Coordinates of C-alpha atoms in Angstrom, one line a residue:
M1 CA 19.1 47.2 -20.9
S2 CA 21.4 46.6 -17.7
F3 CA 18.5 47.3 -15.4
L4 CA 16.6 44.8 -17.4
F5 CA 18.9 41.9 -17.5
N6 CA 19.7 42.4 -13.4
L7 CA 15.9 42.5 -12.9
I8 CA 15.5 39.3 -15.0
R9 CA 18.4 37.4 -13.1
S10 CA 17.0 38.6 -9.9
V11 CA 13.6 36.9 -10.3
F12 CA 15.5 33.7 -11.4
L13 CA 17.4 33.8 -8.6
R14 CA 14.8 34.1 -6.4
M15 CA 12.6 31.2 -8.2
L16 CA 15.8 28.4 -7.6
E17 CA 15.6 29.9 -3.7
L18 CA 11.8 29.3 -3.4
I19 CA 12.7 25.5 -5.4
W20 CA 15.3 24.6 -2.9
S21 CA 13.5 25.7 0.0
S22 CA 10.3 23.8 -0.8
K23 CA 12.7 20.5 -2.0
T24 CA 14.4 21.5 1.8
R25 CA 11.3 21.5 3.2
I26 CA 9.2 19.0 1.5
S27 CA 11.8 16.4 2.3
N28 CA 12.1 17.5 6.3
T29 CA 8.2 18.0 7.0
L30 CA 6.6 15.3 9.0
S31 CA 3.0 14.2 8.2
I32 CA 1.3 14.4 11.5
Y33 CA -2.5 13.9 12.3
V34 CA -4.3 16.2 15.2
K35 CA -7.3 14.6 16.6
T36 CA -10.0 16.5 19.2
N37 CA -11.4 15.4 21.8
T38 CA -14.6 15.9 19.9
G39 CA -13.6 13.5 17.3
K40 CA -12.7 15.4 14.2
T41 CA -8.8 15.2 12.8
V42 CA -7.3 17.1 11.0
H43 CA -4.0 16.5 9.1
V44 CA -1.1 18.6 9.0
D45 CA 3.3 19.4 7.6
L46 CA 5.5 19.9 10.6
N47 CA 8.7 21.0 10.5
P48 CA 10.9 19.3 13.3
K49 CA 12.3 23.1 14.3
W50 CA 9.3 24.2 14.9
D51 CA 7.5 24.1 18.4
I52 CA 4.9 23.1 20.3
K53 CA 3.5 26.8 20.2
N54 CA 4.0 26.9 16.5
V55 CA 1.6 23.7 16.0
K56 CA -1.0 25.4 18.4
E57 CA -1.2 28.3 15.7
I58 CA -1.5 25.9 12.6
V59 CA -4.4 23.8 14.2
G60 CA -5.6 26.6 16.1
K61 CA -6.4 28.1 12.4
K62 CA -7.7 24.5 10.9
L63 CA -9.9 24.0 13.9
D64 CA -11.0 28.0 13.8
M65 CA -9.9 28.0 18.1
P66 CA -8.1 30.6 19.5
P67 CA -4.1 29.0 20.1
E68 CA -4.1 30.4 23.5
E69 CA -6.5 28.2 24.5
L70 CA -5.3 24.7 23.0
K71 CA -3.4 21.9 24.7
I72 CA -1.2 19.2 23.0
I73 CA -1.1 16.1 24.4
F74 CA 1.1 12.8 23.3
A75 CA 2.0 9.3 24.8
G76 CA 0.0 10.8 28.3
K77 CA 2.1 14.3 28.2
E78 CA 1.0 17.6 28.2
L79 CA 3.7 19.0 25.9
H80 CA 5.5 22.6 26.7
N81 CA 5.1 24.7 24.4
S82 CA 8.1 25.5 24.0
T83 CA 9.3 21.9 23.3
T84 CA 10.4 21.4 19.5
I85 CA 8.8 18.6 17.4
E86 CA 12.2 16.7 17.2
E87 CA 12.1 16.3 21.0
C88 CA 8.7 14.7 20.7
D89 CA 9.7 11.1 19.6
L90 CA 7.1 11.4 16.9
G91 CA 7.4 9.3 13.7
Q92 CA 5.5 10.0 10.3
Q93 CA 1.4 9.8 10.4
S94 CA 1.9 10.0 14.5
I95 CA -1.6 11.5 16.3
L96 CA -1.3 14.3 18.6
H97 CA -4.2 15.4 20.8
A98 CA -5.7 18.9 21.1
V99 CA -7.7 19.9 23.6
R100 CA -9.5 22.8 24.5
T101 CA -9.2 24.5 27.6
H102 CA -11.4 27.7 28.2
H103 CA -9.2 31.1 30.2
R104 CA -10.7 34.0 31.3
I105 CA -8.3 36.3 29.8
S106 CA -10.5 38.6 28.2
K107 CA -10.4 41.4 30.6
L108 CA -6.2 41.5 30.9
N109 CA -3.9 43.1 29.5
T110 CA -1.1 42.1 27.2
S111 CA 1.3 41.5 30.0
T112 CA -0.7 39.8 32.1
I113 CA -1.8 37.2 29.3
E114 CA 1.5 36.2 28.9
E115 CA 2.3 36.2 32.1
S116 CA -0.9 34.2 32.7
L117 CA -0.5 31.7 30.2
S118 CA 3.4 31.0 31.1
E119 CA 1.8 30.2 34.7
I120 CA -0.6 27.6 32.6
S121 CA 2.2 25.6 30.9
E122 CA 4.5 25.6 33.7
F123 CA 2.0 23.1 35.6
N124 CA -0.5 20.6 33.5
D125 CA -3.7 19.8 34.9
S126 CA -2.0 17.0 36.9
G127 CA -0.4 19.0 39.4
S128 CA 3.0 17.8 38.0
K129 CA 5.7 20.1 35.6
P130 CA 5.6 19.9 31.9
L131 CA 7.7 17.1 30.7
N132 CA 10.6 19.0 28.4
E133 CA 12.5 21.6 29.6
T134 CA 14.0 24.6 27.1
L135 CA 17.6 24.9 26.4
S136 CA 17.4 28.1 27.3
D137 CA 16.2 27.2 30.8
L138 CA 19.7 25.0 31.3
P139 CA 23.4 26.6 31.6
L140 CA 25.7 24.5 29.9
D141 CA 29.1 23.7 31.1
E142 CA 31.8 24.6 29.1
S143 CA 33.7 21.6 30.0
N144 CA 31.5 19.8 28.1
E145 CA 30.8 17.4 31.0
L146 CA 27.3 17.3 29.9
E147 CA 27.4 16.8 26.6
P148 CA 27.9 13.5 26.1
N149 CA 29.0 11.9 22.7
S150 CA 25.6 10.8 20.7
E151 CA 26.7 7.4 19.4
E152 CA 27.6 6.2 22.9
Q153 CA 24.8 8.0 24.3
E154 CA 22.5 5.9 21.7
K155 CA 24.7 2.5 22.1
N156 CA 24.2 2.2 25.6
R157 CA 20.6 3.6 25.6
A158 CA 17.8 1.6 27.0
H159 CA 14.6 0.1 25.3
F160 CA 11.7 -1.3 25.1
Y161 CA 11.3 -5.0 22.6
I162 CA 8.4 -5.8 20.8
Y163 CA 7.5 -8.4 18.4
C164 CA 5.7 -6.8 15.2
S165 CA 2.9 -9.2 13.9
S166 CA 2.6 -6.6 10.7
P167 CA 3.6 -5.4 8.8
C168 CA 7.1 -6.3 10.0
K169 CA 7.0 -10.0 11.5
S170 CA 9.9 -9.6 14.1
V171 CA 11.1 -8.5 16.6
E172 CA 12.1 -4.8 16.6
V173 CA 12.4 -1.6 19.6
G174 CA 9.4 -0.7 20.5
K175 CA 7.7 2.9 22.1
L176 CA 5.6 3.2 24.9
R177 CA 2.5 4.8 24.4
V178 CA -0.8 5.1 26.9
R179 CA -4.6 6.0 26.5
C180 CA -7.8 5.6 28.6
A181 CA -8.7 1.9 29.5
T182 CA -12.5 2.9 29.2
C183 CA -12.8 5.0 25.7
K184 CA -9.8 4.0 24.3
N185 CA -8.6 7.5 23.7
G186 CA -5.2 9.1 23.6
A187 CA -5.7 12.6 24.8
V188 CA -5.3 11.5 28.4
T189 CA -2.1 12.7 31.5
V190 CA -1.2 10.2 33.2
D191 CA -1.4 10.8 37.2
R192 CA 2.3 9.6 37.8
D193 CA 5.0 7.8 35.7
P194 CA 5.1 3.8 35.8
Q195 CA 7.7 2.4 37.7
C196 CA 7.7 -1.1 36.6
W197 CA 6.2 -4.0 33.9
P198 CA 3.5 -4.4 36.3
D199 CA 2.6 -0.9 36.3
V200 CA 2.3 -1.7 31.8
L201 CA 1.4 -5.1 31.8
L202 CA -2.1 -4.9 34.5
T203 CA -4.8 -2.7 35.0
H204 CA -6.3 -0.8 37.6
R205 CA -2.9 0.6 38.8
I206 CA -2.2 4.1 37.1
T207 CA -5.2 6.9 36.7
V208 CA -5.1 9.2 34.2
Q209 CA -7.0 12.9 33.1
C210 CA -9.4 11.5 30.2
E211 CA -9.8 14.2 28.2
N212 CA -12.7 12.7 26.2
D213 CA -15.9 14.9 26.6
F214 CA -17.9 11.1 25.7
C215 CA -15.9 9.1 28.0
Q216 CA -17.9 7.4 30.9
A217 CA -15.4 6.4 33.3
S218 CA -15.4 3.7 36.2
I219 CA -17.5 4.8 39.3
L220 CA -15.9 3.6 42.5
P221 CA -17.9 3.9 45.7
N222 CA -15.2 5.5 48.4
D223 CA -16.3 6.0 51.9
E224 CA -20.3 6.5 50.5
I225 CA -19.3 8.6 47.7
E226 CA -19.1 8.0 44.3
S227 CA -16.2 9.0 42.6
Q228 CA -15.3 8.5 38.5
V229 CA -11.9 7.1 37.7
H230 CA -10.6 6.6 34.9
Y231 CA -7.5 3.7 34.4
A232 CA -4.2 3.8 32.0
Q233 CA -4.2 1.5 29.2
F234 CA -0.3 1.3 28.5
Y235 CA 0.6 -0.2 25.0
F236 CA 3.3 -0.2 22.7
K237 CA 3.6 0.5 19.3
C238 CA 6.7 -0.8 16.8
S239 CA 9.4 2.7 15.9
K240 CA 10.3 0.7 12.9
H241 CA 7.7 1.3 10.7
I242 CA 5.3 4.3 9.8
S243 CA 2.6 4.6 12.4
L244 CA -0.3 3.0 11.5
G245 CA -3.0 5.1 13.2
E246 CA -4.2 4.5 17.6
N247 CA -4.9 0.8 16.7
D248 CA -1.0 0.2 15.6
E249 CA -0.2 -2.2 18.8
A250 CA 2.9 -4.6 19.3
V251 CA 3.5 -7.6 21.6
P252 CA 5.4 -6.8 24.6
L253 CA 8.9 -8.8 25.0
Y254 CA 9.2 -7.9 28.6
L255 CA 11.9 -10.6 29.4
V256 CA 14.0 -9.3 27.0
K257 CA 16.2 -6.0 29.1
P258 CA 19.4 -4.0 27.8
N259 CA 21.9 -5.2 30.1
L260 CA 22.4 -2.2 32.1
A261 CA 23.7 -3.8 35.0
K262 CA 26.8 -6.1 33.0
I263 CA 25.7 -9.5 34.1
P264 CA 27.5 -12.3 32.5
C265 CA 25.2 -14.8 30.5
L266 CA 24.7 -17.9 32.6
A267 CA 26.3 -20.3 29.6
C268 CA 28.7 -18.2 27.3
T269 CA 29.6 -15.6 30.9
D270 CA 30.1 -13.2 28.1
I271 CA 28.8 -9.6 29.2
R272 CA 25.6 -8.4 26.3
E273 CA 23.9 -5.5 26.1
T274 CA 20.7 -7.4 24.8
V275 CA 19.4 -10.2 27.8
L276 CA 16.5 -12.2 28.1
V277 CA 15.5 -12.6 32.0
F278 CA 13.9 -16.2 33.0
P279 CA 11.2 -15.3 35.2
C280 CA 12.8 -17.6 38.4
E281 CA 13.3 -16.3 41.7
A282 CA 17.1 -15.7 40.9
G283 CA 15.7 -14.2 37.6
H284 CA 18.7 -16.2 35.3
V285 CA 20.0 -14.0 32.4
T286 CA 21.2 -15.3 29.2
C287 CA 21.7 -13.5 25.8
L288 CA 19.9 -13.7 23.2
D289 CA 22.6 -15.8 21.1
C290 CA 22.6 -18.5 24.0
F291 CA 18.7 -18.4 24.4
R292 CA 18.2 -19.1 20.4
D293 CA 20.5 -22.3 21.6
Y294 CA 19.1 -22.8 23.8
C295 CA 15.6 -23.1 22.5
S296 CA 16.4 -25.0 19.2
A297 CA 18.1 -27.7 20.9
R298 CA 15.2 -28.1 23.1
L299 CA 13.2 -28.3 20.0
R300 CA 15.0 -30.5 17.7
E301 CA 14.3 -32.9 21.1
R302 CA 10.1 -32.4 21.4
Q303 CA 12.1 -31.4 25.0
F304 CA 9.6 -28.5 25.5
Q305 CA 7.1 -28.4 28.3
F306 CA 3.8 -28.2 28.6
D307 CA 2.6 -25.3 30.9
D308 CA -0.7 -26.8 32.9
T309 CA -1.6 -23.0 34.4
R310 CA -1.4 -21.2 31.2
G311 CA -1.9 -24.0 28.7
Y312 CA 1.6 -23.2 26.7
Y313 CA 3.7 -25.4 25.2
T314 CA 7.3 -23.4 26.9
L315 CA 10.5 -23.7 28.4
P316 CA 11.8 -22.9 32.1
C317 CA 15.2 -21.9 33.3
P318 CA 17.5 -24.2 31.6
A319 CA 19.4 -23.9 35.5
G320 CA 16.2 -26.2 36.3
C321 CA 15.0 -23.1 38.5
Q322 CA 11.2 -24.0 39.5
N323 CA 8.1 -22.4 38.7
S324 CA 10.4 -20.3 35.9
F325 CA 8.2 -21.5 32.9
I326 CA 8.3 -18.3 29.9
P327 CA 4.8 -17.1 30.2
E328 CA 4.6 -15.3 27.3
I329 CA 5.2 -17.1 24.5
H330 CA 6.1 -14.5 21.7
H331 CA 9.4 -14.4 23.4
F332 CA 10.2 -17.6 20.9
H333 CA 9.7 -15.5 17.7
L334 CA 13.4 -14.8 18.6
L335 CA 13.6 -18.1 16.8
P336 CA 13.8 -18.3 12.9
P337 CA 10.7 -18.4 11.1
Q338 CA 10.7 -21.6 10.4
Q339 CA 11.9 -23.2 13.5
Y340 CA 8.9 -21.1 14.9
E341 CA 6.6 -22.8 13.0
Q342 CA 7.7 -26.1 14.1
Y343 CA 7.9 -24.9 17.5
Q344 CA 4.1 -23.8 16.6
R345 CA 3.4 -27.7 15.2
F346 CA 4.6 -29.2 18.2
G347 CA 2.4 -27.4 20.5
T348 CA -0.2 -28.1 18.5
E349 CA 0.2 -32.2 18.6
E350 CA 1.1 -31.7 22.4
Y351 CA -2.2 -30.3 23.1
V352 CA -4.2 -32.9 21.2
L353 CA -1.9 -35.7 22.9
R354 CA -2.7 -34.4 26.2
E355 CA -6.4 -34.1 25.0
G356 CA -6.5 -37.8 24.7
G357 CA -5.8 -37.6 21.2
L358 CA -3.2 -38.9 18.3
L359 CA -2.0 -38.0 15.6
C360 CA -2.0 -39.8 11.9
P361 CA 0.9 -42.5 11.3
Q362 CA 1.2 -42.1 7.6
P363 CA 4.2 -40.3 6.3
D364 CA 4.2 -36.7 6.1
C365 CA 0.9 -36.5 7.4
G366 CA 1.1 -36.0 11.1
M367 CA -2.6 -34.9 11.4
G368 CA -3.9 -34.2 15.1
I369 CA -7.2 -36.5 15.5
I370 CA -9.3 -36.8 18.5
P371 CA -11.6 -39.9 18.1
P372 CA -15.0 -40.8 20.1
K373 CA -14.8 -42.6 23.0
V374 CA -16.9 -44.9 24.5
E375 CA -20.0 -43.2 25.5
N376 CA -23.0 -41.8 23.4
G377 CA -24.1 -44.8 21.6
Y378 CA -20.3 -45.7 20.2
T379 CA -18.5 -48.9 20.9
E380 CA -15.6 -49.9 21.4
E381 CA -14.9 -51.2 17.7
D382 CA -16.6 -47.6 16.5
C383 CA -13.8 -46.1 18.7
R384 CA -11.1 -48.3 17.4
K385 CA -11.4 -46.9 13.4
V386 CA -9.9 -43.9 13.3
Q387 CA -10.0 -42.0 10.0
C388 CA -7.8 -39.4 9.2
I389 CA -10.0 -37.0 8.5
G390 CA -9.1 -33.2 7.0
G391 CA -5.7 -35.3 6.1
C392 CA -4.6 -38.3 4.4
G393 CA -7.8 -39.8 4.6
F394 CA -5.8 -43.1 5.8
V395 CA -7.8 -45.3 7.8
F396 CA -5.9 -46.8 10.9
C397 CA -6.3 -49.2 14.2
K398 CA -6.1 -46.5 17.7
K399 CA -4.0 -49.6 19.3
C400 CA -2.0 -50.7 16.9
L401 CA -1.4 -47.6 14.5
Q402 CA -1.7 -49.9 11.6
G403 CA -3.6 -50.2 8.7
Y404 CA -7.5 -50.7 10.1
H405 CA -8.3 -54.5 10.9
V406 CA -11.3 -56.9 12.0
G407 CA -9.9 -59.2 15.5
D408 CA -6.9 -58.5 17.8
C409 CA -3.8 -56.6 17.2
E410 CA -0.7 -58.1 15.7
S411 CA 2.4 -57.7 18.7
Q412 CA 4.4 -54.8 17.1
A413 CA 7.7 -54.1 18.3
Q414 CA 7.9 -50.5 20.6
S415 CA 9.0 -48.6 18.0
S416 CA 11.8 -46.3 20.2
S417 CA 10.2 -42.9 21.3
N418 CA 12.0 -41.9 24.1
L419 CA 12.7 -38.6 23.6
N420 CA 14.0 -37.8 27.2
F421 CA 17.7 -38.1 26.4
Q422 CA 20.0 -35.0 27.8
S423 CA 20.3 -32.1 25.8
G424 CA 23.9 -30.8 23.9
Y425 CA 22.6 -27.0 26.1
V426 CA 24.4 -27.6 29.5
V427 CA 24.4 -25.2 32.0
D428 CA 27.3 -25.1 34.4
P429 CA 25.8 -24.4 38.2
L430 CA 29.0 -22.3 39.1
K431 CA 28.1 -20.1 36.0
A432 CA 24.6 -19.6 37.0
K433 CA 25.5 -18.4 40.1
D434 CA 27.0 -14.7 38.7
A435 CA 24.3 -14.6 36.7
K436 CA 21.3 -13.5 38.7
W437 CA 19.3 -10.6 37.3
D438 CA 17.9 -9.3 40.8
E439 CA 20.9 -9.6 42.5
A440 CA 22.9 -8.4 40.4
S441 CA 20.6 -5.0 40.4
K442 CA 20.5 -4.8 43.8
K443 CA 24.1 -4.3 44.5
T444 CA 24.8 -2.3 41.7
I445 CA 21.9 0.4 42.8
K446 CA 23.2 0.1 46.3
I447 CA 26.6 1.4 45.5
S448 CA 26.1 3.5 42.7
T449 CA 25.5 6.7 42.3
K450 CA 25.1 9.7 39.8
P451 CA 25.9 13.0 39.8
C452 CA 22.7 15.7 38.6
P453 CA 23.7 16.6 35.0
K454 CA 22.3 21.0 35.9
C455 CA 24.0 21.3 39.5
R456 CA 25.8 17.6 40.0
T457 CA 24.9 16.9 43.4
P458 CA 24.9 13.3 43.4
T459 CA 21.9 11.3 43.8
E460 CA 21.1 8.2 44.3
R461 CA 17.8 5.7 42.6
D462 CA 16.9 3.1 45.3
G463 CA 14.3 2.0 42.4
G464 CA 11.2 3.5 40.8
C465 CA 10.9 4.9 37.3
M466 CA 13.6 6.3 35.3
H467 CA 12.8 10.1 35.2
M468 CA 14.9 11.7 37.9
V469 CA 14.3 14.9 39.6
C470 CA 17.1 17.0 41.7
T471 CA 15.9 17.4 44.9
R472 CA 18.4 20.1 45.8
A473 CA 17.5 23.2 47.0
G474 CA 17.1 25.9 44.1
C475 CA 17.8 22.9 41.3
G476 CA 14.9 21.0 40.9
Y477 CA 16.6 19.6 37.3
Q478 CA 14.6 16.8 35.6
W479 CA 16.7 14.1 34.1
C480 CA 17.1 11.1 32.8
W481 CA 19.2 8.3 35.1
V482 CA 20.1 6.0 32.2
C483 CA 21.2 8.9 29.3
Q484 CA 22.0 11.7 32.4
T485 CA 21.3 15.0 30.4
A486 CA 17.6 16.1 30.2
W487 CA 14.1 13.9 30.9
T488 CA 12.7 13.8 27.3
R489 CA 9.9 12.1 25.2
D490 CA 12.3 9.8 23.8
C491 CA 13.2 8.9 27.2
M492 CA 10.2 8.3 27.9
G493 CA 9.4 6.3 24.9
N494 CA 12.2 3.7 25.6
H495 CA 13.2 3.3 29.0
W496 CA 9.8 5.5 31.0
F497 CA 10.9 2.4 33.9
G498 CA 13.4 0.1 32.6

């Protein structure tokens, strides 16, 4: 009887254990899509604690391919077998790329196979070492100097900033991604890291190894020899919402930067963690709160200016610098939604006026109208009579903006429309001298060095990306200049080059 009771009890406890483990597994699972270079896509649920070798085994079974012949690519880098899922900066419904590589290992014994695979995984096709080192390869310092406070590290971590038009409709932290510029496929490995914003925003700057079998590369003549070249196309995605696929893109706000150099704001002189750097020669810096105040003050007084070169309604540097118009108008999404709508309306009205049009004078209308010109059979009298079509329907005189009439216009007292009064947003020239991005950054780089986290060799960064490689003989440790820890995919997504 006791035997039967113990049997039932053990079965019951086993069932509870299975139920609990399944709930734990489900709650921690990442739902990921794996796309092959032949166009086939499979769905897998991955535990963040698994490594890429586990992923290859799962994907290999689904695709009926040997796991040892697969390589997994994400965000322009081949993932090392020992890299864990949680190190890859993956979100729900992210896309990994699986590419089959044919290695001749059938005649080798087991030990030779393992050595061969180890050599294959140590270097990727572009000749560079894999992105992630394993923890077992890194000696831990017992003094805990290499173990930064996670909260402090996250607080000081640099980020890219974007405007997510859908579904967030707000300014958020962004993630940098890359694909082939020709076929738009993400199964690529970059030949070098981006080192500045032009590398990301401009085309034909960085080449890639595209794994898409159907991609037609650009053909460039080179000393009478035609060579096929694949170029990288960088883009950004919002890190707040779940991935919507490879077409999920966001607009980069490349003037918004983390204030790693601790530069004071040119208006309030406070040192904030995130700032906006104007595209003037001096690179004046303002905190985001002061930037909103600057935009709001200029907006109330209709003091935005029209950039004839780009055709944008925008603002220059408040310090009065030449050639300092903000080129990407999505930066004005930092304003509240109501003010941004007002900015759009004013910009549209300004465009109409510059094209020789006018605005309907009826209160609460303001419809933009471009009347006909005295040509193509139109008389001067025809052009003087204007009707607000598509708006309130008001018919008025183009000259005096009163209701349409026959004969000369009555003299009207000119309404005060002078908008060139001084704004309440004033910049002290003495404060602006210290709020220069480039000069402060150069001074900081010149006087500061950081030790290699592994061997503590002092290292000076004189430009380029944040991916550091220790040049000391026998070290070669790959680390992040910002985090001062091992270079990870999270570092690449957050602050690859700035």
